[in-house]
mmCIF file of C-alpha atoms and ligand atoms in Angstrom:
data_model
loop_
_atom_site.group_PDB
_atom_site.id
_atom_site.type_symbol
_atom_site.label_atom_id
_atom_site.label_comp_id
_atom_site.label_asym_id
_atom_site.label_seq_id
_atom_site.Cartn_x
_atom_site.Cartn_y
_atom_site.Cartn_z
ATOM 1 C CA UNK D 783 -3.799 -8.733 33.676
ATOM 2 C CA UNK D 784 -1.798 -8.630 30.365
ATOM 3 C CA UNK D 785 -3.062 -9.691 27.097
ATOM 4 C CA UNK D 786 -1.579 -13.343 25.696
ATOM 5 C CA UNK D 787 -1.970 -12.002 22.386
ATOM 6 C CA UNK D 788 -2.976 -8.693 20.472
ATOM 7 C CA UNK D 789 -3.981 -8.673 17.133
ATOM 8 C CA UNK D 790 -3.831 -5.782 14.334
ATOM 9 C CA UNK D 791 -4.937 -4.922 10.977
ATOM 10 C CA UNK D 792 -3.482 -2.653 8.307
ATOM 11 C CA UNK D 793 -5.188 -1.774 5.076
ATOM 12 C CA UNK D 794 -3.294 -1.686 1.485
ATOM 13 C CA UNK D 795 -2.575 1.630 -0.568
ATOM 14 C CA UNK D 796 -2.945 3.151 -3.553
ATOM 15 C CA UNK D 797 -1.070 5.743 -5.264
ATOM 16 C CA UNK D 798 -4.343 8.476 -6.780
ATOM 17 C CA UNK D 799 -0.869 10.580 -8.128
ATOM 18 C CA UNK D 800 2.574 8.740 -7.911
ATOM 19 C CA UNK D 801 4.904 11.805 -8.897
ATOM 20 C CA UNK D 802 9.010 10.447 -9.514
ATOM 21 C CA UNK D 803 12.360 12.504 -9.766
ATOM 22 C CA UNK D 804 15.630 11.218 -10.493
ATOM 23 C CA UNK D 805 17.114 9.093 -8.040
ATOM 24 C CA UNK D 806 18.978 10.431 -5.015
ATOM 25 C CA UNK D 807 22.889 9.635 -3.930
ATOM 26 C CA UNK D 808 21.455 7.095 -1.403
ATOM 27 C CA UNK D 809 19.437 5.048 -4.272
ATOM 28 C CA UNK D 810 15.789 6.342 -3.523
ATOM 29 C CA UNK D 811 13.704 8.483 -5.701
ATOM 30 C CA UNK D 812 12.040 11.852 -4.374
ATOM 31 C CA UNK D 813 7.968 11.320 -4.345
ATOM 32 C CA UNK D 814 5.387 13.557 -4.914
ATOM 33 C CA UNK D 815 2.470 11.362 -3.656
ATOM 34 C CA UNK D 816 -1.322 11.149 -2.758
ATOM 35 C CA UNK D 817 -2.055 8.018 -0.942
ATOM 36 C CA UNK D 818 -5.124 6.639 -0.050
ATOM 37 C CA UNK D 819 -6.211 3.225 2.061
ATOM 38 C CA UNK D 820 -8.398 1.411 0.840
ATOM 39 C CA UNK D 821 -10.597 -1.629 2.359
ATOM 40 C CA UNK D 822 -8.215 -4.317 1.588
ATOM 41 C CA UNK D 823 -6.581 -5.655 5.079
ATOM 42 C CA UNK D 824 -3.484 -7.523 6.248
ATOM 43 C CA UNK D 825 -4.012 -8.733 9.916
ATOM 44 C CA UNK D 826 -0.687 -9.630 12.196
ATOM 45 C CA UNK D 827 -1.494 -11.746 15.817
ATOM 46 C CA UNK D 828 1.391 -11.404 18.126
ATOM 47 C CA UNK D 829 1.498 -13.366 21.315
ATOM 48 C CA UNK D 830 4.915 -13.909 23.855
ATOM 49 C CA UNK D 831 7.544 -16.312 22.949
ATOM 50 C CA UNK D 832 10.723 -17.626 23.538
ATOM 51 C CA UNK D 833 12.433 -17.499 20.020
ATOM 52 C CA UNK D 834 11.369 -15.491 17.412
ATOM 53 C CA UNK D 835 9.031 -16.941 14.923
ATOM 54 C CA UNK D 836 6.558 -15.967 11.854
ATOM 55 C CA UNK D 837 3.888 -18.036 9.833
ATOM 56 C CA UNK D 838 1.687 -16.370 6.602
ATOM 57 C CA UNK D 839 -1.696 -17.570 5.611
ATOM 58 C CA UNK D 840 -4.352 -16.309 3.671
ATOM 59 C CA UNK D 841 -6.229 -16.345 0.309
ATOM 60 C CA UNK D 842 -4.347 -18.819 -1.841
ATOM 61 C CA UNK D 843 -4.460 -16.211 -5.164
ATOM 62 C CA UNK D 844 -2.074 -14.208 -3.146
ATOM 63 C CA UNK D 845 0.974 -15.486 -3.735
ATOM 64 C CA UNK D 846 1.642 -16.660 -0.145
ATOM 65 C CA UNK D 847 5.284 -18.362 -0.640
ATOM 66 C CA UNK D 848 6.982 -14.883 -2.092
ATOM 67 C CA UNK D 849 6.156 -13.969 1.725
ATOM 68 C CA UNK D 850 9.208 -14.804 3.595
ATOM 69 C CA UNK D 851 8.396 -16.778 6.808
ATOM 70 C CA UNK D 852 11.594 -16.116 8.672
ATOM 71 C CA UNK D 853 13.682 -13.043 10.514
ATOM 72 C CA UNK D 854 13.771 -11.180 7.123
ATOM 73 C CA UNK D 855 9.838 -10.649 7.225
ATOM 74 C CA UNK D 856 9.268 -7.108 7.929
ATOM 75 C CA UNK D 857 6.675 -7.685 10.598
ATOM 76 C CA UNK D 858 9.389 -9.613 12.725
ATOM 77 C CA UNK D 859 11.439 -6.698 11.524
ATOM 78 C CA UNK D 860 9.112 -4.238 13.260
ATOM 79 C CA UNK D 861 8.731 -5.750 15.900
ATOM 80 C CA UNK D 862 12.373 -6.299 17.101
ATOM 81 C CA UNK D 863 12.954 -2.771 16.220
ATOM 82 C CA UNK D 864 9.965 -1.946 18.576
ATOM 83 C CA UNK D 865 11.892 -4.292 20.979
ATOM 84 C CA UNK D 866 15.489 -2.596 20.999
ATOM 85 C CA UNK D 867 13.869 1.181 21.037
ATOM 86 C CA UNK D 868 11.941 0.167 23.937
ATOM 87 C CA UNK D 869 14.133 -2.494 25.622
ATOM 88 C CA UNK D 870 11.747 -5.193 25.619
ATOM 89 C CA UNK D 871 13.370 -8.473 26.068
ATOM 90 C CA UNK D 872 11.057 -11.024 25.219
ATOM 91 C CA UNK D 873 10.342 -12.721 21.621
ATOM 92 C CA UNK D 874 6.994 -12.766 19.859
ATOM 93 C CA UNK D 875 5.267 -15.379 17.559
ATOM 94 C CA UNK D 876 3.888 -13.659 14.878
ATOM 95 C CA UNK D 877 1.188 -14.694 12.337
ATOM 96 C CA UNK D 878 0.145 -12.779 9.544
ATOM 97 C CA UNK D 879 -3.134 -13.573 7.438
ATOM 98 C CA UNK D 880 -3.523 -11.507 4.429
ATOM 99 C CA UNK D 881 -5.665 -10.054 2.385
ATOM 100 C CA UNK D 882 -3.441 -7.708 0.437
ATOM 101 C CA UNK D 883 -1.879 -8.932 -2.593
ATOM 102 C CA UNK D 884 1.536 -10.227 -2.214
ATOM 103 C CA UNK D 885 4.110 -7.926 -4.599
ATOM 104 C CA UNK D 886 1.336 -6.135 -6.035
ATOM 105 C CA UNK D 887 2.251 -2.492 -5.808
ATOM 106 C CA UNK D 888 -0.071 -2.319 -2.726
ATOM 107 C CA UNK D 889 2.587 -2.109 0.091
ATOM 108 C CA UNK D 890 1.233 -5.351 1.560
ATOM 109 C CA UNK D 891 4.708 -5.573 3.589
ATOM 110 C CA UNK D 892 4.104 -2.287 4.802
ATOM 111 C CA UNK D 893 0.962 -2.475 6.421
ATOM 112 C CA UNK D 894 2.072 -5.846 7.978
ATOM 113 C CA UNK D 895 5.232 -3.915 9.796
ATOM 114 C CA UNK D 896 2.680 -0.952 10.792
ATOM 115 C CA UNK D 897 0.092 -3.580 12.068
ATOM 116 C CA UNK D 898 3.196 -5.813 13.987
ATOM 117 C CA UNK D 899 4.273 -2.062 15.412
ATOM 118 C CA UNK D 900 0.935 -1.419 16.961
ATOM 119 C CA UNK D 901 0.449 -4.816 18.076
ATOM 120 C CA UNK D 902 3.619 -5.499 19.860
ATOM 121 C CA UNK D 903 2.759 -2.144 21.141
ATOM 122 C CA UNK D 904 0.058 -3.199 22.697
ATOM 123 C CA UNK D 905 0.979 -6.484 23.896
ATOM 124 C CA UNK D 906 3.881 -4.955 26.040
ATOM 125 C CA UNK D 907 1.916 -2.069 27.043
ATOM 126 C CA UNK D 908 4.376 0.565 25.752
ATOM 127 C CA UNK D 909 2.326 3.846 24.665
ATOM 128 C CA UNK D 910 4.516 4.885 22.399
ATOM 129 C CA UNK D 911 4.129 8.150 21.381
ATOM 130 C CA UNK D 912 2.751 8.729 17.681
ATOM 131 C CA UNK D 913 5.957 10.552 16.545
ATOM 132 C CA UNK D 914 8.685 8.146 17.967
ATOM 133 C CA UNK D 915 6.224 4.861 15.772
ATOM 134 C CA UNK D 916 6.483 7.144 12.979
ATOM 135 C CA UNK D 917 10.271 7.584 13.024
ATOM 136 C CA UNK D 918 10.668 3.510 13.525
ATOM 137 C CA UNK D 919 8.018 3.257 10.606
ATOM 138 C CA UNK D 920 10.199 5.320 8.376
ATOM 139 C CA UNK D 921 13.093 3.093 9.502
ATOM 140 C CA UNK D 922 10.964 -0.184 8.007
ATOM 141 C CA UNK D 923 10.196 1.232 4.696
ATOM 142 C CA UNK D 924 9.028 4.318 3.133
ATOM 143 C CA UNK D 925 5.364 3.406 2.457
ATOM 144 C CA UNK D 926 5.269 2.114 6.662
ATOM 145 C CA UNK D 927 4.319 5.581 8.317
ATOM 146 C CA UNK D 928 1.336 5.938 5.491
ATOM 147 C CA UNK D 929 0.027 2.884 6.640
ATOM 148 C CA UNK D 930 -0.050 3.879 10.521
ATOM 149 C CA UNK D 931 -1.839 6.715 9.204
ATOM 150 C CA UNK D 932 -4.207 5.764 6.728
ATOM 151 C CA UNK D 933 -7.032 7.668 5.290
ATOM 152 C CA UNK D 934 -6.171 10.152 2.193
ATOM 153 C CA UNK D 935 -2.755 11.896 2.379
ATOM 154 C CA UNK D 936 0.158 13.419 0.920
ATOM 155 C CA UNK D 937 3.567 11.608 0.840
ATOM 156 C CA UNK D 938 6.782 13.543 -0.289
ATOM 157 C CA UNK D 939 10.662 13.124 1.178
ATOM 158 C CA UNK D 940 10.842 9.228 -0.286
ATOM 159 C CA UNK D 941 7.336 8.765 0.684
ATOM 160 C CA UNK D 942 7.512 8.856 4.386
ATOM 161 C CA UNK D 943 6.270 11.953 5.065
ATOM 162 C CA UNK D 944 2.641 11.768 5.475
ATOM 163 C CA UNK D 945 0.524 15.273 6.357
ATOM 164 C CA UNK D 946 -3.357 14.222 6.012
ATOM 165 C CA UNK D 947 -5.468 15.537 2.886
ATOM 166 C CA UNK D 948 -8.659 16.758 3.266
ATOM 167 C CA UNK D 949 -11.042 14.480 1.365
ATOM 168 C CA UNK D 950 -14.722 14.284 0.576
ATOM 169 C CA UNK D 951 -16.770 10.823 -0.148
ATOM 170 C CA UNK D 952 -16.105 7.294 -0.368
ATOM 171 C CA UNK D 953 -14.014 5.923 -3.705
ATOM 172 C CA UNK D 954 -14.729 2.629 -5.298
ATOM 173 C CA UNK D 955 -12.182 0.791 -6.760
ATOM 174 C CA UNK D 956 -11.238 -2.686 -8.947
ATOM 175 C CA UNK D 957 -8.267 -4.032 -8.381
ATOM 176 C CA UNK D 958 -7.098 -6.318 -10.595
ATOM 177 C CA UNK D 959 -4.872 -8.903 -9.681
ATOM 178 C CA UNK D 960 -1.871 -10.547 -11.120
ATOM 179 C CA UNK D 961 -0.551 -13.998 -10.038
ATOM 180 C CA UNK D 962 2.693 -12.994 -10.465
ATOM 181 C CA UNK D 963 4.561 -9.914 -8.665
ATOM 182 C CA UNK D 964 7.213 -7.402 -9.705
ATOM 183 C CA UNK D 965 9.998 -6.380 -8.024
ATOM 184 C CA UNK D 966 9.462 -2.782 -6.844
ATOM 185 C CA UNK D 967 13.328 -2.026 -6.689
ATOM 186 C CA UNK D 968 13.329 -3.305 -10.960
ATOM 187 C CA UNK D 969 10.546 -1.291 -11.660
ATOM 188 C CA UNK D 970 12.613 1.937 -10.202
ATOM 189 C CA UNK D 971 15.582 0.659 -12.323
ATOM 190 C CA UNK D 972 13.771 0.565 -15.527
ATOM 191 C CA UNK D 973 12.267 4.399 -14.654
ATOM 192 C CA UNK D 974 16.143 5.496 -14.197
ATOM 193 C CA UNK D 975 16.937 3.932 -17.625
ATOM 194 C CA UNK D 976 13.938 5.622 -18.955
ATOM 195 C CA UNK D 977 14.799 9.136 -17.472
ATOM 196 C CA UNK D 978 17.967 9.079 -18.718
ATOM 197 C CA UNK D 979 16.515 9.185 -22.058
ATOM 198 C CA UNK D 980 13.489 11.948 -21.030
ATOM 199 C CA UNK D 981 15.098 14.264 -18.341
ATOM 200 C CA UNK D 982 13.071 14.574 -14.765
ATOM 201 C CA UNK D 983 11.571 17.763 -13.071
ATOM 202 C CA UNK D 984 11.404 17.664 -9.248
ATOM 203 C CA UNK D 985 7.758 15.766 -8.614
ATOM 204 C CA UNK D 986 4.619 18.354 -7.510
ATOM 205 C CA UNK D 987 1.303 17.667 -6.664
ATOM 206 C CA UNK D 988 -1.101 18.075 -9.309
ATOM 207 C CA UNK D 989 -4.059 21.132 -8.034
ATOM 208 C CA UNK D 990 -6.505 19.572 -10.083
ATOM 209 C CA UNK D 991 -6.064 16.304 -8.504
ATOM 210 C CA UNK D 992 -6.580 17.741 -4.737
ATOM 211 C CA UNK D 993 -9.925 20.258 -6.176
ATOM 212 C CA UNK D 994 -11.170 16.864 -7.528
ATOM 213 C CA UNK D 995 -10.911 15.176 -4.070
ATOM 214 C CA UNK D 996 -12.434 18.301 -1.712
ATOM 215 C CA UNK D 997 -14.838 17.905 -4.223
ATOM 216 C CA UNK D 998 -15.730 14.155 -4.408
ATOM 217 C CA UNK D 999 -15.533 15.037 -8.076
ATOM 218 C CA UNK D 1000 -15.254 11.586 -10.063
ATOM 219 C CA UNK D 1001 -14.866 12.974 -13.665
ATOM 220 C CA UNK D 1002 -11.981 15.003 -12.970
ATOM 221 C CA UNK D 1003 -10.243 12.653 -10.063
ATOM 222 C CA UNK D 1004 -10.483 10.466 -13.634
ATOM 223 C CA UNK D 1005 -8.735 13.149 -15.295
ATOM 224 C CA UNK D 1006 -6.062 13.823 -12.588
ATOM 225 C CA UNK D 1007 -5.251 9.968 -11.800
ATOM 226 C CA UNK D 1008 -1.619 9.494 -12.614
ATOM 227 C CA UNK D 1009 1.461 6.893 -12.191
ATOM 228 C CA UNK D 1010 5.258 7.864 -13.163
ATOM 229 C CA UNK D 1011 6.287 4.217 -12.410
ATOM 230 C CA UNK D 1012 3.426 3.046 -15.475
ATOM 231 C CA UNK D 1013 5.529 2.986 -18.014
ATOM 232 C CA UNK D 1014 8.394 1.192 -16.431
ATOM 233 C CA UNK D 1015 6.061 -1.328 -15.141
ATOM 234 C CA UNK D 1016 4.484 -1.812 -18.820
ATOM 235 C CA UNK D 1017 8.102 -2.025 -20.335
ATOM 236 C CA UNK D 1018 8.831 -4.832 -18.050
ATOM 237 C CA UNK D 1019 5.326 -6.399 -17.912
ATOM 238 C CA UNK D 1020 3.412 -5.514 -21.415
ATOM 239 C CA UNK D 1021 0.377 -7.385 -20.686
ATOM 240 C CA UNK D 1022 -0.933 -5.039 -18.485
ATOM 241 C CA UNK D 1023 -1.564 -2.767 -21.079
ATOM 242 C CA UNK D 1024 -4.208 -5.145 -22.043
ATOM 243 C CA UNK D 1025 -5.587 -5.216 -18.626
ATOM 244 C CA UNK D 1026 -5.750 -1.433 -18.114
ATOM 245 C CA UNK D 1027 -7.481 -0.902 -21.868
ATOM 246 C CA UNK D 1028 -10.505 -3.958 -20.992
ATOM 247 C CA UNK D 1029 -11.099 -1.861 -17.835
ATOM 248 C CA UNK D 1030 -11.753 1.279 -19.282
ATOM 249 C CA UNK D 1031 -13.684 -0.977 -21.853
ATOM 250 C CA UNK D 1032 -15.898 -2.217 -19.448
ATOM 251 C CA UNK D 1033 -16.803 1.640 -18.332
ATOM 252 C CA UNK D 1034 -14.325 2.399 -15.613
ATOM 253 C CA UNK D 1035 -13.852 5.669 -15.312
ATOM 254 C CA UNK D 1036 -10.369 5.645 -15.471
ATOM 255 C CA UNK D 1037 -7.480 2.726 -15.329
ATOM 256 C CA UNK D 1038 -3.736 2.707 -13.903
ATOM 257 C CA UNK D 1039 -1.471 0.858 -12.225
ATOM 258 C CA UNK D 1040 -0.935 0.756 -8.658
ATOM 259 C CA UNK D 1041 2.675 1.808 -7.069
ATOM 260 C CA UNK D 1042 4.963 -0.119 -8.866
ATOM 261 C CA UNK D 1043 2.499 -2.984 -9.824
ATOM 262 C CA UNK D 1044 1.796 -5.252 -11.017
ATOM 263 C CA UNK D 1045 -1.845 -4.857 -9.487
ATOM 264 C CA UNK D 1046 -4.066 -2.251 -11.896
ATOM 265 C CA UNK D 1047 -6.642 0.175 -10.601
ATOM 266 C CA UNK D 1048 -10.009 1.336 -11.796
ATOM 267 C CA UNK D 1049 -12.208 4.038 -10.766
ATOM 268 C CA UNK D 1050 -15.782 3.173 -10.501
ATOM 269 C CA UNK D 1051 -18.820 5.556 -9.319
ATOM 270 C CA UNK D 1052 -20.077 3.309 -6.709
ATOM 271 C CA UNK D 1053 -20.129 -0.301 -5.142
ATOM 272 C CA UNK D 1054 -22.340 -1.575 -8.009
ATOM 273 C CA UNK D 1055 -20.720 0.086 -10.969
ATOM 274 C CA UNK D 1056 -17.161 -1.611 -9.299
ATOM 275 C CA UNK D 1057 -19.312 -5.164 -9.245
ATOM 276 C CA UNK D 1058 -20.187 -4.314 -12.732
ATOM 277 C CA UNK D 1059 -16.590 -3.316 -14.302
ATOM 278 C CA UNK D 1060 -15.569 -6.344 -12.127
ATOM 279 C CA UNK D 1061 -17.413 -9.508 -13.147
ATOM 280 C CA UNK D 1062 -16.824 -7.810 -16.875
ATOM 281 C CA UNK D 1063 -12.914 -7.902 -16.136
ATOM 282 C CA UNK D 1064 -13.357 -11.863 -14.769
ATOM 283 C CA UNK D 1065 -15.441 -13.140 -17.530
ATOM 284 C CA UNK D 1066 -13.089 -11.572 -19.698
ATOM 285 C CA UNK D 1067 -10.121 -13.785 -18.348
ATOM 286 C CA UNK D 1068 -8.251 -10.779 -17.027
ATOM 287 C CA UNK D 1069 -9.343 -12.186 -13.230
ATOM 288 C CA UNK D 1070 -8.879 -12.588 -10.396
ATOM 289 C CA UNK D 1071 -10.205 -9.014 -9.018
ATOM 290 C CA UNK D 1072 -11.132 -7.593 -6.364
ATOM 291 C CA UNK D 1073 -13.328 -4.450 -5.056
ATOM 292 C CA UNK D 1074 -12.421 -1.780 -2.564
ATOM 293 C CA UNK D 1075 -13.627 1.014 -0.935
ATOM 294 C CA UNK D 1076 -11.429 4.092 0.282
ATOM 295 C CA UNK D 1077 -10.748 5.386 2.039
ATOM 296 C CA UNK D 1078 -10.176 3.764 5.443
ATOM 297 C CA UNK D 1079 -8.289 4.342 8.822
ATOM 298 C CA UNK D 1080 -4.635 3.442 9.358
ATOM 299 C CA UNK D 1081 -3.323 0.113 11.468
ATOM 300 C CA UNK D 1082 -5.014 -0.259 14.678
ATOM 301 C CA UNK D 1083 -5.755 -2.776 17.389
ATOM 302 C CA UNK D 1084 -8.664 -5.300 16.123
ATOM 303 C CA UNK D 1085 -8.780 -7.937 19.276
ATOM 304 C CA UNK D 1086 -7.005 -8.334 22.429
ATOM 305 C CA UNK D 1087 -7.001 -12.238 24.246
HETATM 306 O O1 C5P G 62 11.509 1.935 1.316
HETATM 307 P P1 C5P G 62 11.309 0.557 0.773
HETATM 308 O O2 C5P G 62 12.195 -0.462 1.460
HETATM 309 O O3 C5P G 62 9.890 0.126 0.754
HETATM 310 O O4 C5P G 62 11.769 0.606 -0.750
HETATM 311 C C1 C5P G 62 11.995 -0.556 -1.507
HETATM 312 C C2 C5P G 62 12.805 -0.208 -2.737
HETATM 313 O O5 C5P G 62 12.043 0.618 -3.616
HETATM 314 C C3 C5P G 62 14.064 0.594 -2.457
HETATM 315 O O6 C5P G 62 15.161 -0.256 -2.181
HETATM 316 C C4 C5P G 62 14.282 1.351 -3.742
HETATM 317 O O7 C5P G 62 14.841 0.514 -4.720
HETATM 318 C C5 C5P G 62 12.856 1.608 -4.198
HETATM 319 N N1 C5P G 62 12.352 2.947 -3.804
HETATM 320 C C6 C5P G 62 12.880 4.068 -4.396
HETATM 321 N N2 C5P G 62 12.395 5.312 -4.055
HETATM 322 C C7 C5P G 62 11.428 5.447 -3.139
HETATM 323 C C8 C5P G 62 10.876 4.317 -2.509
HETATM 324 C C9 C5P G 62 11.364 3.070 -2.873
HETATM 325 O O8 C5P G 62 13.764 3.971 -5.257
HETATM 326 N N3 C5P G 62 10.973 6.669 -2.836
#
């Protein structure tokens, strides 16, 4: 009998080394990246319908409204596109409940297309083979085929191209949140003006960063952590300087921003040191955060009805 509905999750990323050249002739940038999901999930329900339809819910904090609850949402996007390559006919009601910040440099949209691609999947019984969801991932966006994938890995082309890193140990993380999003397109537009001024090598991979990793090393992953898109996203947003400083004041082991922000990242040595730095960054008034654990598995099937 087929399922009525199918339901997904997706985690959020983070960017451990977020490596920027100038941008290309069709507008993107070249990455050198190291992802890694962490614990923080989006979850997309998709059940038959006749029309096409989307509703978002979730933690208030997240900024629910910036969502957009109509054909441009990029889980309805993924899902058609799963549609036409497979020439399904029918329409899908879609809901999304998440958990990811909304515009917060965590590719939130992202991991709702990835979770919408292997739910319709599943709901119309399709098998589509790994390669052909990657190429409509890439398609969506270039963070979607990372969140298929999940884990630790290396992004390059405009960041979809994912090959798996190997990886030792769980990571603890703070993640600070802002009310407020930026726009991840301004934040590239502020690095161009910037570049102009500086010059750009082509992105690489820092050694150091991957030795610290095999390794489960913490002081040097603290040492190797790094953002191109920081200072863009501090030109356009100063007072998240003041965030990333009280982190490192209340003993992360290192601070930066994630993606394109505005969300900020610290490293912590384990679940209780993140409570720690956590409650010191709410009392503070640099709140709401939250705590996550990396890294985890890509978008897969949670329940089938
Ligand atoms: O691929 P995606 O739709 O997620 O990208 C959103 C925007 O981010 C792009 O329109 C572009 O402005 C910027 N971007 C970029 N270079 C990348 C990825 C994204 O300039 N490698």
């Amino acid at each position: 009998m087929r399922a009525s509905w199918v339901r997904a999750s997706a985690p959020a990323k983070i960017n451990l080394h977020l490596g920027v050249g100038p941008v290309r002739p069709d507008g993107y940038h070249p990455l050198a990246t190291v992802y890694q999901a962490v614990g923080l999930l989006d979850e997309v329900t998709v059940s038959p319908a006749d029309t096409w339809s989307v509703t978002v819910a979730g933690d208030e904090r997240l900024a629910l409204s910036d969502v957009p609850a109509d054909g441009s949402n990029i889980a309805v996007r993924a899902a058609q596109l799963l549609a036409e390559h497979a020439g399904v006919k029918t329409a899908l009601d879609i809901r999304i409940d998440k958990g990811i910040p909304v515009a917060g440099g965590m590719a939130g949209g992202s991991a709702d297309a990835a979770a919408a691609l292997v739910a319709a999947d599943a709901l119309w019984e399709l098998s589509t083979p790994r390669e052909e969801l990657m190429g409509l991932a890439a398609e969506l966006g270039s963070d979607v085929p990372f969140a298929l994938v999940g884990g630790t890995a290396v992004g390059t082309g405009r960041g979809e191209v994912v090959v798996p890193a190997m990886v030792r140990g769980d990571y603890w993380w703070v993640v600070a949140l802002s009310g407020q999003g930026l726009s991840t397109p301004a934040v590239y537009g502020e690095f161009d003006v910037i570049s102009e001024e500086l010059g750009l090598d082509d992105p690489e991979i820092p050694d150091e960063l991957m030795e610290a990793l095999r390794a489960h090393d913490l002081e040097k992953l603290a040492l190797s952590l790094h953002n191109d898109l920081e200072p863009a996203a501090l030109r356009l947003r100063p007072a998240l300087s003041d965030v990333l400083a009280a982190g490192i004041e209340e003993t992360a082991l290192a601070a930066l921003l994630s993606g394109s922000g505005p969300s900020c990242l610290f490293l912590c040595s384990s679940r209780d040191h993140a409570q720690q730095v956590g409650y010191g960054l709410r009392s503070s008034g640099r709140g709401p955060v939250t705590i996550a654990e990396g890294p985890v598995g890509g978008a897969r099937v949670e329940m089938v009805g």
